[in-house]
CSV table of C-alpha atoms in Angstrom, one decimal:
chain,number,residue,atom,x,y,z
A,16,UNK,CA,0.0,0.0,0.0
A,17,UNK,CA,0.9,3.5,-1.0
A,18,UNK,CA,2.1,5.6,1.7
A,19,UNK,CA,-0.5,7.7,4.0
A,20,UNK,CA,0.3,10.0,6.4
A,21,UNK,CA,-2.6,12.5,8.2
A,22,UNK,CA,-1.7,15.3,10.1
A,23,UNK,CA,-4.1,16.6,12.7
A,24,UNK,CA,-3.0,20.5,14.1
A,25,UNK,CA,-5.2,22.2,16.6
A,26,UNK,CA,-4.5,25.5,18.3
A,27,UNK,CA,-6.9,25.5,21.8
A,28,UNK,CA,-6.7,27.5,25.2
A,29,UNK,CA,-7.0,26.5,28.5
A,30,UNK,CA,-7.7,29.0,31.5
A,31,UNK,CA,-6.2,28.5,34.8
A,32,UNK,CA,-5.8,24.6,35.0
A,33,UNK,CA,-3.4,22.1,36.0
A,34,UNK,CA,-3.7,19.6,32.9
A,35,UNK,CA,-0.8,17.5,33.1
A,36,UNK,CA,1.5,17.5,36.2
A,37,UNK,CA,4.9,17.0,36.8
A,38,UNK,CA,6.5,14.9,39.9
A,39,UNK,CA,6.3,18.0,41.9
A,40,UNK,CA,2.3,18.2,41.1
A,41,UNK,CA,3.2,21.4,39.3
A,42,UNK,CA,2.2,21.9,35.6
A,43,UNK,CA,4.8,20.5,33.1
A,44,UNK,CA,6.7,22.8,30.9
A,45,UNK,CA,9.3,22.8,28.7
A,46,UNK,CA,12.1,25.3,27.3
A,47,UNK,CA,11.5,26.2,23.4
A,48,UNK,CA,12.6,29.1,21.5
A,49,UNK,CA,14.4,30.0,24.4
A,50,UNK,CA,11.3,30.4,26.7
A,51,UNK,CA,9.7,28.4,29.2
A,52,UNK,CA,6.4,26.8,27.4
A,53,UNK,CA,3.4,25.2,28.9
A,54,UNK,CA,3.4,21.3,28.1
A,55,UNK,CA,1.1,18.6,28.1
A,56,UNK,CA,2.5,15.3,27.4
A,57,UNK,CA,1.5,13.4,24.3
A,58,UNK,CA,0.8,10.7,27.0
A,59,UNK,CA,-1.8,12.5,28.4
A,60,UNK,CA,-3.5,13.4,25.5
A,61,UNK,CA,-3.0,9.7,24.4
A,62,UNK,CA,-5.2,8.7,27.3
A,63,UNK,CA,-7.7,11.3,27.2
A,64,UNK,CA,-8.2,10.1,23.7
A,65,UNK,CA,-8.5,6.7,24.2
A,66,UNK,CA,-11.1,6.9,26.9
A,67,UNK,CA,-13.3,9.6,24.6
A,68,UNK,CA,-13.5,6.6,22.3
A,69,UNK,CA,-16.1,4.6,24.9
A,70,UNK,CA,-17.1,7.5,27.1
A,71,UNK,CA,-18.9,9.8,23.8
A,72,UNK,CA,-19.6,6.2,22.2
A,73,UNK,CA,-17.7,6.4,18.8
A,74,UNK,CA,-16.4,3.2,18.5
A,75,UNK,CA,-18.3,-0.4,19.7
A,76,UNK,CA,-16.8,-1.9,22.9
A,77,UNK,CA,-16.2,-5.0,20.7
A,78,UNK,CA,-13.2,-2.6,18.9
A,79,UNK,CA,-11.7,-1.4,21.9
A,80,UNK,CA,-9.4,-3.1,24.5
A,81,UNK,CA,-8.4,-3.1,28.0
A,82,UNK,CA,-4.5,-1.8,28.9
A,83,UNK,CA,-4.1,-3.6,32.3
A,84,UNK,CA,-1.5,-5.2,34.7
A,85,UNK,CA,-4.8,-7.3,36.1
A,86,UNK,CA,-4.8,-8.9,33.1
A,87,UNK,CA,-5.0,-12.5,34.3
A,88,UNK,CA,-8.3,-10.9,36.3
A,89,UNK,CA,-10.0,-10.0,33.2
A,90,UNK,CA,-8.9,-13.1,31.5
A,91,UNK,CA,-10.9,-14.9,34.5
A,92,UNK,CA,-14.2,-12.7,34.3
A,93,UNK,CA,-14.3,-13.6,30.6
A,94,UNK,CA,-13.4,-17.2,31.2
A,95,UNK,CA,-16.4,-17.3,33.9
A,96,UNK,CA,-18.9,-15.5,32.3
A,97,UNK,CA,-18.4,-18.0,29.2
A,98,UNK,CA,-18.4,-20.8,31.3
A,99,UNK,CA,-20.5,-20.8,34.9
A,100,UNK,CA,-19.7,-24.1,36.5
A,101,UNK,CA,-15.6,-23.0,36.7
A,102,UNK,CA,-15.1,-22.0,40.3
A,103,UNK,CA,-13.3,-18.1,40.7
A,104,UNK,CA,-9.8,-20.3,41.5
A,105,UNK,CA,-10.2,-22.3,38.7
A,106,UNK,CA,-10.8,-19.8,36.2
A,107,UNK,CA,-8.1,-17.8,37.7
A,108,UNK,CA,-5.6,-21.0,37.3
A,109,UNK,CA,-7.1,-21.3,34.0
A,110,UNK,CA,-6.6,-17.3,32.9
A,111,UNK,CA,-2.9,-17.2,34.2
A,112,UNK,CA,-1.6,-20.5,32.2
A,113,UNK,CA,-3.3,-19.0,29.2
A,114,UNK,CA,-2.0,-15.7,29.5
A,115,UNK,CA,1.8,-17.8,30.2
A,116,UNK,CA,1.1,-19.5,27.0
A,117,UNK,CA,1.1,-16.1,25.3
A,118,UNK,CA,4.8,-15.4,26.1
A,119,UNK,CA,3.8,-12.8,28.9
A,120,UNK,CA,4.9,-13.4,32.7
A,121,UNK,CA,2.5,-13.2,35.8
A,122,UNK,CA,3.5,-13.3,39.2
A,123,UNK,CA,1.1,-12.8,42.7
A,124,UNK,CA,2.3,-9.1,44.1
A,125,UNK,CA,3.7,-9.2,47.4
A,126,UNK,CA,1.0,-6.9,48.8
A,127,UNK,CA,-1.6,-9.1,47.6
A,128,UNK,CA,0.4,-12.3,48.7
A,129,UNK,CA,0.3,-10.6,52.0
A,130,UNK,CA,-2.9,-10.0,52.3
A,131,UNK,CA,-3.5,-13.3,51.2
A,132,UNK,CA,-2.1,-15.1,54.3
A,133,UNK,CA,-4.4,-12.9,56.7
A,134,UNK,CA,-7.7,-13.4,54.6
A,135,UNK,CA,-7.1,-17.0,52.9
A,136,UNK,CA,-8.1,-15.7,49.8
A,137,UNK,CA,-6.9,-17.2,46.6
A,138,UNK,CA,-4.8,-14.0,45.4
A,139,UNK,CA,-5.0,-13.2,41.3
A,140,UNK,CA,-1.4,-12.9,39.8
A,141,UNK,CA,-0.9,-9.6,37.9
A,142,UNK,CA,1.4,-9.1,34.6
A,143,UNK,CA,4.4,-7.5,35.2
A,144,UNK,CA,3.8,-4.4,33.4
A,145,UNK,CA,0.6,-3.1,31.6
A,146,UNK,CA,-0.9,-5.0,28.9
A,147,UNK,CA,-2.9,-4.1,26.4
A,148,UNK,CA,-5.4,-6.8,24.9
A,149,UNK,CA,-8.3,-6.5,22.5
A,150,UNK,CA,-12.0,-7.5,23.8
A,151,UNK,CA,-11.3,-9.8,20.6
A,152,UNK,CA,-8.0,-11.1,22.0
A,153,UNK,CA,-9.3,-11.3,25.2
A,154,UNK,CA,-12.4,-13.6,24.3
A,155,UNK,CA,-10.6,-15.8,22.1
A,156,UNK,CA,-8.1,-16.6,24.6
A,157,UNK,CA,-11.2,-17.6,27.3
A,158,UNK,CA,-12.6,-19.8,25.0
A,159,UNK,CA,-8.7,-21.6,24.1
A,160,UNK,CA,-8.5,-22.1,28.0
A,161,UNK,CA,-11.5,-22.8,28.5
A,162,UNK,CA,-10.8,-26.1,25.8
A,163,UNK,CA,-7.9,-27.2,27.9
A,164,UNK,CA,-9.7,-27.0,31.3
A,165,UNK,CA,-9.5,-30.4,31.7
A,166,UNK,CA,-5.6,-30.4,32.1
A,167,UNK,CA,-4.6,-26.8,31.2
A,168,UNK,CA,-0.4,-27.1,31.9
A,169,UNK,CA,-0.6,-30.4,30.1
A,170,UNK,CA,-2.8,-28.6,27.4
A,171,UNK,CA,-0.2,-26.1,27.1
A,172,UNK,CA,2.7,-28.1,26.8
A,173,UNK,CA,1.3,-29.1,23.0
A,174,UNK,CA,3.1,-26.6,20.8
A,175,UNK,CA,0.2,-26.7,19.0
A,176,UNK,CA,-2.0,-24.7,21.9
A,177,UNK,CA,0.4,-23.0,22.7
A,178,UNK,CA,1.2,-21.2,19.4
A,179,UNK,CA,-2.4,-20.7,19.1
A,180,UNK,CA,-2.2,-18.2,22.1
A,181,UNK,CA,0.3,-16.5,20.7
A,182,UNK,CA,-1.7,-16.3,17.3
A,183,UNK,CA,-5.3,-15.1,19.4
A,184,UNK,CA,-3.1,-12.2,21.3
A,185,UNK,CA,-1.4,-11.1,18.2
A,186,UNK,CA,-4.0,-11.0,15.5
A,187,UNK,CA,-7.8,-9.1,15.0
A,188,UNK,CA,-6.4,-6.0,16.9
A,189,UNK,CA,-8.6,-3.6,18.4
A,190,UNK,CA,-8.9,-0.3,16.8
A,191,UNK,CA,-7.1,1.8,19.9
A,192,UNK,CA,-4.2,-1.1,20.4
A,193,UNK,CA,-3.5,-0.5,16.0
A,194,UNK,CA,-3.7,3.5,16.7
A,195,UNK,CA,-1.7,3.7,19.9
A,196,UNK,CA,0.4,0.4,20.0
A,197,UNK,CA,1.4,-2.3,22.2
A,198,UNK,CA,5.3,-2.5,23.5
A,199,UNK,CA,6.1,-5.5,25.9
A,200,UNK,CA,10.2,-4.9,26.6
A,201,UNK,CA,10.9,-9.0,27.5
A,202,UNK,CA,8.1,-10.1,24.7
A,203,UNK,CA,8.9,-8.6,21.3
A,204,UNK,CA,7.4,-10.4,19.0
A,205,UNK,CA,4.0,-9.3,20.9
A,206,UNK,CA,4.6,-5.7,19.9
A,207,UNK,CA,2.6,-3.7,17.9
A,208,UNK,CA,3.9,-0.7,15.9
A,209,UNK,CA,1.7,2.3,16.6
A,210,UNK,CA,-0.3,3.9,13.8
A,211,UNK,CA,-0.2,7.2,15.6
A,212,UNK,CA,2.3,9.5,17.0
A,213,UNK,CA,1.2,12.6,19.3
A,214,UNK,CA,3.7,15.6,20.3
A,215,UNK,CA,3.9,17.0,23.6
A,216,UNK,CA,1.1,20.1,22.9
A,217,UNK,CA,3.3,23.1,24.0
A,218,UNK,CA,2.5,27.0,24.4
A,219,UNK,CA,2.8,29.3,21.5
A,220,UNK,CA,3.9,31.7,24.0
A,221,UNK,CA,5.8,32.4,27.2
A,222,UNK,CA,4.1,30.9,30.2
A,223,UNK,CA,5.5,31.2,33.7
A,224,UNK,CA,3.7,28.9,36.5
A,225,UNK,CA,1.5,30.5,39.2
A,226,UNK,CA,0.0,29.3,42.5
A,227,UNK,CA,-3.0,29.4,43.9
A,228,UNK,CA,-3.1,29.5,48.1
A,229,UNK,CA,-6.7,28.6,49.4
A,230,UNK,CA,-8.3,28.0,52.8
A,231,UNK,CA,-11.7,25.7,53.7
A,232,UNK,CA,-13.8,27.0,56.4
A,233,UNK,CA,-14.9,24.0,58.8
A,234,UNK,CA,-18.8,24.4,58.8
A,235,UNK,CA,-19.0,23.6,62.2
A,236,UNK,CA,-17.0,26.6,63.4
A,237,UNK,CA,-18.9,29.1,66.2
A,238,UNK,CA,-18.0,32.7,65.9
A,239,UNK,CA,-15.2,32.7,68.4
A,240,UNK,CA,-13.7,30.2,66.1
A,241,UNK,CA,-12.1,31.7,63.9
A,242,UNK,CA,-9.3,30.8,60.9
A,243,UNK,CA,-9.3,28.0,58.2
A,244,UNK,CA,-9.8,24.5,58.5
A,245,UNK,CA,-7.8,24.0,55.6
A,246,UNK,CA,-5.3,25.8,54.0
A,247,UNK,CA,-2.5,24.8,51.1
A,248,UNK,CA,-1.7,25.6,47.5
A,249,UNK,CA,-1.7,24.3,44.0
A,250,UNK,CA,0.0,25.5,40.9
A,251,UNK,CA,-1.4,26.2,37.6
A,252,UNK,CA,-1.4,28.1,34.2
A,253,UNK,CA,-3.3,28.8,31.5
A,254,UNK,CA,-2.3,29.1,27.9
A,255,UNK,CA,-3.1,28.8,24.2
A,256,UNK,CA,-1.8,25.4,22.9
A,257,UNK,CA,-0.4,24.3,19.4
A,258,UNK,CA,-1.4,20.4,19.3
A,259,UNK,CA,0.0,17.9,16.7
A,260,UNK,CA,-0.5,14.2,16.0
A,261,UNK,CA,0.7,12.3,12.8
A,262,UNK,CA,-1.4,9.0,12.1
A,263,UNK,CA,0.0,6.4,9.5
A,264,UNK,CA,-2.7,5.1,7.9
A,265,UNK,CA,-1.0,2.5,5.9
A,266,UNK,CA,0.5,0.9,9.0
A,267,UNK,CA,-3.2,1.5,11.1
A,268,UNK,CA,-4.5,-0.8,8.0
A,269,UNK,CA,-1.6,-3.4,8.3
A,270,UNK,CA,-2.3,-3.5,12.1
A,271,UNK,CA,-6.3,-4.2,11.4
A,272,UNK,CA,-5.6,-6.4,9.0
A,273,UNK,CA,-8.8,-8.2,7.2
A,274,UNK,CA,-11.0,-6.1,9.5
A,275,UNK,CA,-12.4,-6.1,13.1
A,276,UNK,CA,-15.5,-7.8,11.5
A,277,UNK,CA,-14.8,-11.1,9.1
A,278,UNK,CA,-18.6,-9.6,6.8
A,279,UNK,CA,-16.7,-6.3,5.7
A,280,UNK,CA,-14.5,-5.1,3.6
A,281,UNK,CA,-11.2,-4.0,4.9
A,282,UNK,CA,-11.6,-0.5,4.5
A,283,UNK,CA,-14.6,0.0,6.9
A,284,UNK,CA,-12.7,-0.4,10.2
A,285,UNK,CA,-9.8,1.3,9.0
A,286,UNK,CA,-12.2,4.3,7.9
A,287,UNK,CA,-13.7,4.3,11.4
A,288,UNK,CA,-10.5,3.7,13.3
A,289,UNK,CA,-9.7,7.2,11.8
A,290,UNK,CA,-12.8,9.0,11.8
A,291,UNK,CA,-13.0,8.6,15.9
A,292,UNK,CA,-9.0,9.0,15.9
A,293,UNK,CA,-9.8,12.5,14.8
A,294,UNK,CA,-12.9,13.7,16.4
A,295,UNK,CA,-11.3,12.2,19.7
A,296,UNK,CA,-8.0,13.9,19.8
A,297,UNK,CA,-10.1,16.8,19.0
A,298,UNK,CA,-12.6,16.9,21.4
A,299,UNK,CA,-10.9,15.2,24.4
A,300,UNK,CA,-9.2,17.0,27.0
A,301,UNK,CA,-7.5,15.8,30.4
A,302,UNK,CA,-8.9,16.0,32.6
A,303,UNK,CA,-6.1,16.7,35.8
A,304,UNK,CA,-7.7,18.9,38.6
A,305,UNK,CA,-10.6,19.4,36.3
A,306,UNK,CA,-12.9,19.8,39.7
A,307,UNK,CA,-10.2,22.6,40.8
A,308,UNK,CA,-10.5,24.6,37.6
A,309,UNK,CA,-13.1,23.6,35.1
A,310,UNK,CA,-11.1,23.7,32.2
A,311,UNK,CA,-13.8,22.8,29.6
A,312,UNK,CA,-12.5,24.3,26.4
A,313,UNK,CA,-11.8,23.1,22.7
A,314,UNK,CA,-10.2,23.7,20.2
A,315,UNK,CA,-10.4,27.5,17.9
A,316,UNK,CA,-8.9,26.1,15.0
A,317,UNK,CA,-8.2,22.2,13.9
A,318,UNK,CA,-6.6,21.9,10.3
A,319,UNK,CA,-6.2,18.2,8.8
A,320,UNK,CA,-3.9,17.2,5.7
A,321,UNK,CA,-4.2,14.0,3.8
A,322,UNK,CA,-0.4,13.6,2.3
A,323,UNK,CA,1.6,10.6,0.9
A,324,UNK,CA,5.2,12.7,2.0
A,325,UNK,CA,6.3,12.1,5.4
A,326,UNK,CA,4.5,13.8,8.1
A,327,UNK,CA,5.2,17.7,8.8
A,328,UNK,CA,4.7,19.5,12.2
A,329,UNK,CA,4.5,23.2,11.8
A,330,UNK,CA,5.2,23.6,15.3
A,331,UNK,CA,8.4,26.1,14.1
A,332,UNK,CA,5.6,28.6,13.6
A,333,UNK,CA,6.3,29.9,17.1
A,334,UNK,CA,9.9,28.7,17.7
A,335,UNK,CA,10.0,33.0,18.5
A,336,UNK,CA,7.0,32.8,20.8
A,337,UNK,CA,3.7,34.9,20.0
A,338,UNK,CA,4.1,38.1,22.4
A,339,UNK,CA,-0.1,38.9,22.6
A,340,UNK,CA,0.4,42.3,21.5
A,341,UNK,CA,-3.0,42.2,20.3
A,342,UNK,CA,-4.1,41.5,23.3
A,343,UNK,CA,-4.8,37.7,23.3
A,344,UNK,CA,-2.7,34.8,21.6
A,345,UNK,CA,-5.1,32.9,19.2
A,346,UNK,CA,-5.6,36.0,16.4
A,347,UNK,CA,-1.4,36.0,16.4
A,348,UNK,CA,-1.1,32.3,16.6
A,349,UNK,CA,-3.5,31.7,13.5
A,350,UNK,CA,-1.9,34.6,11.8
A,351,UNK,CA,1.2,32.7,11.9
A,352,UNK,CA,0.2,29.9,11.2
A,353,UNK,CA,-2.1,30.8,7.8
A,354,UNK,CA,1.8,32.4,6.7
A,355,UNK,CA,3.9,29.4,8.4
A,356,UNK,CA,2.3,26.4,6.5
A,357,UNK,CA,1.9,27.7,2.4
A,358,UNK,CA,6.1,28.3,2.7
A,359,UNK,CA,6.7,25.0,4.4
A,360,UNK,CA,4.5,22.8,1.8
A,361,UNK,CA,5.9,24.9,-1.0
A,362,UNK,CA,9.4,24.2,-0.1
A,363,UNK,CA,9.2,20.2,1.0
A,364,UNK,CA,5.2,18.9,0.8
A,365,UNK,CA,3.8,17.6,-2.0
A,366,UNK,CA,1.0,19.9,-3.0
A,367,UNK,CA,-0.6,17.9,-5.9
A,368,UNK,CA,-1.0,14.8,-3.4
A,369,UNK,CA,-2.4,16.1,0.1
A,370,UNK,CA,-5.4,17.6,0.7
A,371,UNK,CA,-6.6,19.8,3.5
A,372,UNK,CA,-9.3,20.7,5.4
A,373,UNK,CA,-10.1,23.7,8.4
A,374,UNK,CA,-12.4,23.6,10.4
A,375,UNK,CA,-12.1,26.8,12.9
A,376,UNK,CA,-14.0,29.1,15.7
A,377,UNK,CA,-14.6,33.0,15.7
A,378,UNK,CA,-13.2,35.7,13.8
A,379,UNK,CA,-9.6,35.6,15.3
A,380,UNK,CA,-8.7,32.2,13.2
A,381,UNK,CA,-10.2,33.8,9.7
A,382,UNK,CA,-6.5,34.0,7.8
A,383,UNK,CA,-6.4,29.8,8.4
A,384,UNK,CA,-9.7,29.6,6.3
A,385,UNK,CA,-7.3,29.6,3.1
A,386,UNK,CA,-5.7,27.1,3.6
A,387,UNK,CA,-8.0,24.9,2.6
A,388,UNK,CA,-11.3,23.1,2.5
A,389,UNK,CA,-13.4,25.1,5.4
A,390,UNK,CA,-15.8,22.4,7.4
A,391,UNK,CA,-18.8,24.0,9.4
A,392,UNK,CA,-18.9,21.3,12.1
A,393,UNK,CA,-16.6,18.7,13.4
A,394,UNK,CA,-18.4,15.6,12.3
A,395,UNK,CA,-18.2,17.5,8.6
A,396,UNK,CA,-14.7,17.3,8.8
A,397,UNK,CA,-14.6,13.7,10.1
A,398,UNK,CA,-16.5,12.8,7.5
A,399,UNK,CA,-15.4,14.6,4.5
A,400,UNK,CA,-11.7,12.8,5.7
A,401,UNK,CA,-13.2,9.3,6.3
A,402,UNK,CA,-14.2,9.5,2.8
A,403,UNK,CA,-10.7,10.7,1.3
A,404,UNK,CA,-9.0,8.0,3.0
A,405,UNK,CA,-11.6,5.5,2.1
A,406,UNK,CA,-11.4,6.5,-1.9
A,407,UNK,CA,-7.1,6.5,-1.1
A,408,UNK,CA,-7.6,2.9,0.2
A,409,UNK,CA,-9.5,1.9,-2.9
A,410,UNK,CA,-6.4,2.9,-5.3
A,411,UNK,CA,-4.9,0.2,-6.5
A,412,UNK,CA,-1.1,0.1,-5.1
């Protein structure tokens, strides 16, 4: 397959908020153009996007996954709820040798093992680091232990079985493990190269940190009693982001494969896998000390390219940081980004091959509406781009 990159650019603002946090619990930053920025991790954003995916209902439960250490827990559930007469140890025996058979390693926690000796509870073994499984994966590797409950370490001591474990937790991916990836360090051959790569979204301006210092009154206090009940302090800023995330849509279609469904063809799920990649990194938002600050915005301007050249941040538009001399940050930060991207696609893009689309809020964004085809709404956009890559998909090779 041809070559597919998509390029998704969004310039939002928060208010006072504490998005992403450092180890200090103040908001991250980072140094570029010679300023201190405001910085949420692509982590973060990676997260927030995943979960908009089953919290707004875009994609089917059946094409998302579960990224767990209680993996061999879930693998039970699924095992019992397929098959009611297996006691909870059994179908945690079972789940454990089936997730062994895989190639990954399990081992019982010491706080659970302690725990274990007071209560005389049968404690679940956990993976050693998260996993990230398919509802798919997950099912089909119930229903494999489930065939060797009879004798399941003899059962998985036929190469046979056991290579068909490793064939259910490597194939039919779900859509978010094909966007995002899977990476098991002492397992490599379970990997799964991600479709999608998100920058840390950084401040097209200078941001220094502030902090807020608040007191709680104790309800119950008489008159005479007077000062807080509470008192402490939490940092924050507030800042107009320039977000960027580059999805591969030639490799999200190799790690689909045939399809989530066997009755379609192969472009549907790869169609939808980008349609909600798009309206979910657009829409989400994290959501760190959201009940502090009630940082509800979205985005004032997204703009999408479809191009078969490698990807292209334009994240240089504001290596010199925008100043606000107009008295706000998005009119400036549009401004240069409407000049920014025409030189930097002249210069290396491909301009017969990618196609574009805006979708943007308010007067202060108006320059970006030339730079290519304006949407109205976000679902618009999605769409008019699910149908480009579908039609690209179609082309022969």
């Amino acid at each position: 397959m041809t070559r597919i990159f998509l390029d998704v650019h969004a310039l939002q603002t928060v208010p006072p908020s504490n998005l992403n946090r450092d180890d200090t619990g103040a908001p991250k930053t980072a140094v570029y153009g010679g300023v201190p920025r405001a910085r949420v991790s692509s982590q973060a954003w990676k997260r927030a996007t995943r979960t908009y995916f089953a919290d707004e209902h875009l994609l089917e439960p059946s094409e998302l996954g579960v990224r767990t250490k209680k993996i061999v827990e879930v693998l039970a559930e699924q095992i019992a709820s397929l098959d009611e007469s297996l006691r909870e140890e059994e179908a945690l025996t079972l789940a454990d040798e089936t997730v062994k058979a895989t190639g990954l390693k399990t081992e019982v926690p010491k706080r659970k093992a302690d725990a274990a000796k007071e209560s005389g509870a049968t404690p679940a073994p956990e993976a050693k680091y998260l996993v990230f499984l398919s509802a798919r994966q997950i099912e089909g590797l119930a229903r494999l232990a489930i065939d060797g409950a009879g004798d399941i370490t003899a059962f998985f001591k036929v190469k046979a079985n056991k290579d068909k474990a490793k064939e259910i937790a490597d194939s039919r991916h779900s859509v978010d493990v094909a966007l995002f990836g899977r990476m098991v360090a002492d397992a490599a051959d379970f990997n799964v190269d991600a479709a999608v790569q998100v920058a840390h979204a950084i401040s097209v301006h200078r941001v220094e940190i502030e902090s807020d210092y608040y007191t709680a009154v104790d309800d119950k206090n008489t008159e005479e009693e007077t000062g807080a009940g509470m008192i402490g302090t939490i940092d924050f800023n507030s800042a107009t982001l320039y977000r960027y995330a580059a999805l591969g849509v030639h490799q999200l279609a190799a790690n689909l494969g045939q399809g989530l469904r066997d009755d379609e063809p192969r472009t549907n799920p790869v169609r939808r896998a980008v349609e909600a990649f798009i309206h979910g990194f657009a829409a989400s938002l994290p959501t760190g000390k959201i009940n502090t600050f009630g940082h509800h915005t979205l985005p004032d301007a997204i703009v999408v390219k479809l191009r078969t050249t490698r990807p292209i941040s334009f994240v240089a538009a504001f290596e010199e940081p925008v100043r606000g001399d107009q008295g706000g940050h998005v009119r400036e930060a549009s401004d240069r980004l409407a000049a920014y991207v025409p030189d930097i696609e002249r210069a290396y893009g491909d301009e017969q091959s990618t196609l574009t689309w805006v979708l943007r809020v308010g007067p202060n964004t108006l320059k970006l509406a030339g730079l290519g085809t304006e949407a109205d709404t976000l679902n618009s956009l999605v769409a008019a781009v699910g149908s480009a890559i579908a039609e690209r998909l179609e082309q022969p090779a």
